Amino acid sequence: EDKVVQSPLSLVVHEGDTVTLNCSYEVTNFRSLLWYKQEKKAPTFLFMLTSSGIEKKSGRLSSILDKKELSSILNITATQTGDSAIYLCAVVWGSSNTGKLIFGQGTTLQVKP
Amino acid sequence: DTEVTQTPKHLVMGMTNKKSLKCEQHMGHRAMYWYKQKAKKPPELMFVYSYEKLSINESVPSRFSPECPNSSLLNLHLHALQPEDSALYLCASSPGQGTGNTIYFGEGSWLTVV
């Protein structure tokens, strides 16, 4: 069965800490992996990663995919209270024209002042 | 601009009502999606439209009826819903239905069925 697993499920840190969120997948016909940040509304797109292994960066956030380990990490450095959210990992899979996403359970990050 | 707009933001409806959720994007995207998200759960795919044609229906009950009037609009018609259908309904779009395309979400419509 295709699945996407995120860890940890929840995390509490203090401002200024660095965090690493994990996403592993077992999916047939893997195409790409997406990271989203969700606060009290819809998911906001962060990164798209492919098997190329190219690291993506945006400010204090960075992410990379390890195709051998079938996993991806999302790093957040110098965390701020505004980083508190649920971080969702989703894998795009299937034939070239399905565009289906399988989501992980999400990691709830709380950043304390 | 990666904006997907949904209306209404909040909807309360009775089990005998008929209502609709609306979604609009002006990014020229050719694939549009409906997802359902329950509290503390990840989104679950309901429907995919590609080039205005329904391409995926994830065995959704017929009380949910999608419609794609044109390439910019996506509706979800609701009829005879149950309280367990209360959830956040997310519309999303992507440039195409191809798997290399990023999927962008709207802010969602919070639905409560009473």
XYZ file of N, CA and C in Angstrom, chain A residues 31-32 34 36 38 40-45 48 86 88 92-101 103-106, chain B residues 33 35 37 40-45 48 55-56 58 88 90 97-108 110:
168
model
N 6.783 10.548 -8.391
C 7.079 11.604 -9.351
C 7.765 12.792 -8.683
N 7.187 13.276 -7.603
C 7.788 14.414 -6.903
C 7.225 14.484 -5.498
N 6.159 17.243 -2.348
C 5.818 18.638 -2.049
C 5.777 18.840 -0.538
N 4.275 21.528 2.367
C 3.330 22.603 2.607
C 3.379 23.006 4.073
N 0.777 24.583 6.912
C -0.639 24.852 7.140
C -0.856 25.439 8.518
N -4.081 28.017 10.299
C -5.499 27.712 10.490
C -6.303 27.865 9.211
N -5.683 27.567 8.127
C -6.375 27.695 6.848
C -5.752 26.690 5.878
N -5.748 27.031 4.609
C -5.303 26.064 3.605
C -3.791 25.906 3.600
N -3.311 24.778 3.103
C -1.860 24.575 2.988
C -1.229 25.593 2.040
N -0.080 26.112 2.462
C 0.695 27.035 1.638
C 1.906 26.304 1.105
N 2.108 26.360 -0.203
C 3.204 25.645 -0.843
C 4.556 26.177 -0.387
N 8.906 22.038 -3.978
C 8.720 20.813 -4.734
C 10.096 20.197 -4.961
N 1.368 23.392 11.103
C 1.479 21.984 10.715
C 2.215 21.946 9.380
N 3.090 19.754 6.200
C 2.606 18.584 5.476
C 3.557 18.229 4.344
N 3.547 13.177 -5.037
C 2.813 13.074 -6.295
C 3.193 11.746 -6.932
N 2.187 10.968 -7.293
C 2.501 9.624 -7.763
C 1.591 9.246 -8.924
N 1.939 8.115 -9.509
C 1.074 7.536 -10.518
C 1.588 7.765 -11.924
N 0.732 7.531 -12.877
C 1.116 7.719 -14.271
C 1.258 9.206 -14.538
N 1.797 9.517 -15.675
C 2.218 10.904 -15.915
C 1.073 11.894 -15.923
N -0.153 11.435 -15.960
C -1.228 12.410 -16.048
C -2.266 12.277 -14.943
N -1.875 11.775 -13.790
C -2.860 11.679 -12.711
C -2.780 12.832 -11.739
N -1.599 13.272 -11.386
C -1.465 14.375 -10.448
C -2.045 14.106 -9.092
N -2.033 12.864 -8.627
C -2.612 12.544 -7.328
C -1.583 12.765 -6.236
N -2.060 13.280 -5.127
C -1.208 13.509 -3.962
C -1.556 12.525 -2.859
N -0.814 12.479 1.126
C -0.280 13.304 2.205
C 0.199 12.443 3.363
N 1.252 12.911 4.036
C 1.616 12.357 5.330
C 0.681 12.917 6.389
N 0.880 12.448 7.628
C -0.017 12.867 8.720
C 0.253 14.298 9.164
N 1.395 14.822 8.791
C 1.758 16.172 9.214
C 2.601 16.177 10.473
N -8.826 20.797 -8.534
C -9.029 19.695 -7.603
C -9.978 20.109 -6.466
N -10.437 18.819 -2.483
C -9.968 18.003 -1.383
C -10.884 18.253 -0.179
N -10.789 18.002 4.076
C -9.888 17.851 5.208
C -10.663 17.901 6.519
N -7.395 17.761 12.185
C -6.180 17.034 12.553
C -5.852 15.890 11.599
N -6.380 15.965 10.389
C -6.075 14.966 9.362
C -5.543 15.667 8.133
N -4.755 14.970 7.320
C -4.319 15.591 6.064
C -5.453 15.653 5.047
N -5.320 16.479 4.028
C -6.362 16.546 2.987
C -6.509 15.223 2.250
N -7.736 14.929 1.844
C -8.026 13.730 1.057
C -8.626 14.159 -0.282
N -8.107 13.593 -1.339
C -8.572 13.938 -2.673
C -10.004 13.462 -2.892
N -10.696 15.364 -9.468
C -9.736 16.083 -10.286
C -10.377 16.382 -11.626
N -11.552 13.835 -14.432
C -10.627 12.740 -14.720
C -10.476 11.785 -13.543
N -10.719 12.251 -12.343
C -10.625 11.380 -11.168
C -11.789 11.670 -10.231
N -12.700 10.011 -6.600
C -12.209 9.066 -5.602
C -13.363 8.408 -4.849
N -13.314 20.956 6.250
C -12.756 22.031 5.420
C -12.635 21.495 4.001
N -11.206 22.044 0.368
C -10.119 22.772 -0.268
C -10.168 22.606 -1.776
N -2.244 18.500 -15.336
C -2.432 17.374 -14.441
C -1.170 16.527 -14.368
N -0.149 16.939 -15.078
C 1.107 16.215 -15.072
C 1.733 16.185 -13.709
N 2.512 15.196 -13.454
C 2.993 14.967 -12.105
C 4.135 15.884 -11.696
N 4.701 16.644 -12.610
C 5.760 17.557 -12.207
C 5.229 18.898 -11.780
N 3.956 19.065 -11.751
C 3.381 20.370 -11.499
C 3.033 20.567 -10.030
N 3.338 21.754 -9.534
C 3.000 22.081 -8.157
C 1.513 22.358 -8.034
N 0.927 21.923 -6.960
C -0.493 22.105 -6.704
C -0.667 23.192 -5.654
N -1.444 24.216 -6.000
C -1.671 25.355 -5.112
C -3.087 25.290 -4.555
N -3.210 25.536 -3.263
C -4.499 25.437 -2.602
C -5.131 26.802 -2.364
N -6.455 26.838 -2.408
C -7.200 27.986 -1.936
C -7.300 27.950 -0.422
N -7.935 28.970 0.151
C -8.005 29.068 1.616
C -9.078 28.175 2.217
N -9.884 27.579 1.385
C -10.836 26.603 1.890
C -12.186 27.171 2.257
N -15.085 26.330 5.073
C -15.433 25.546 6.262
C -16.920 25.219 6.195
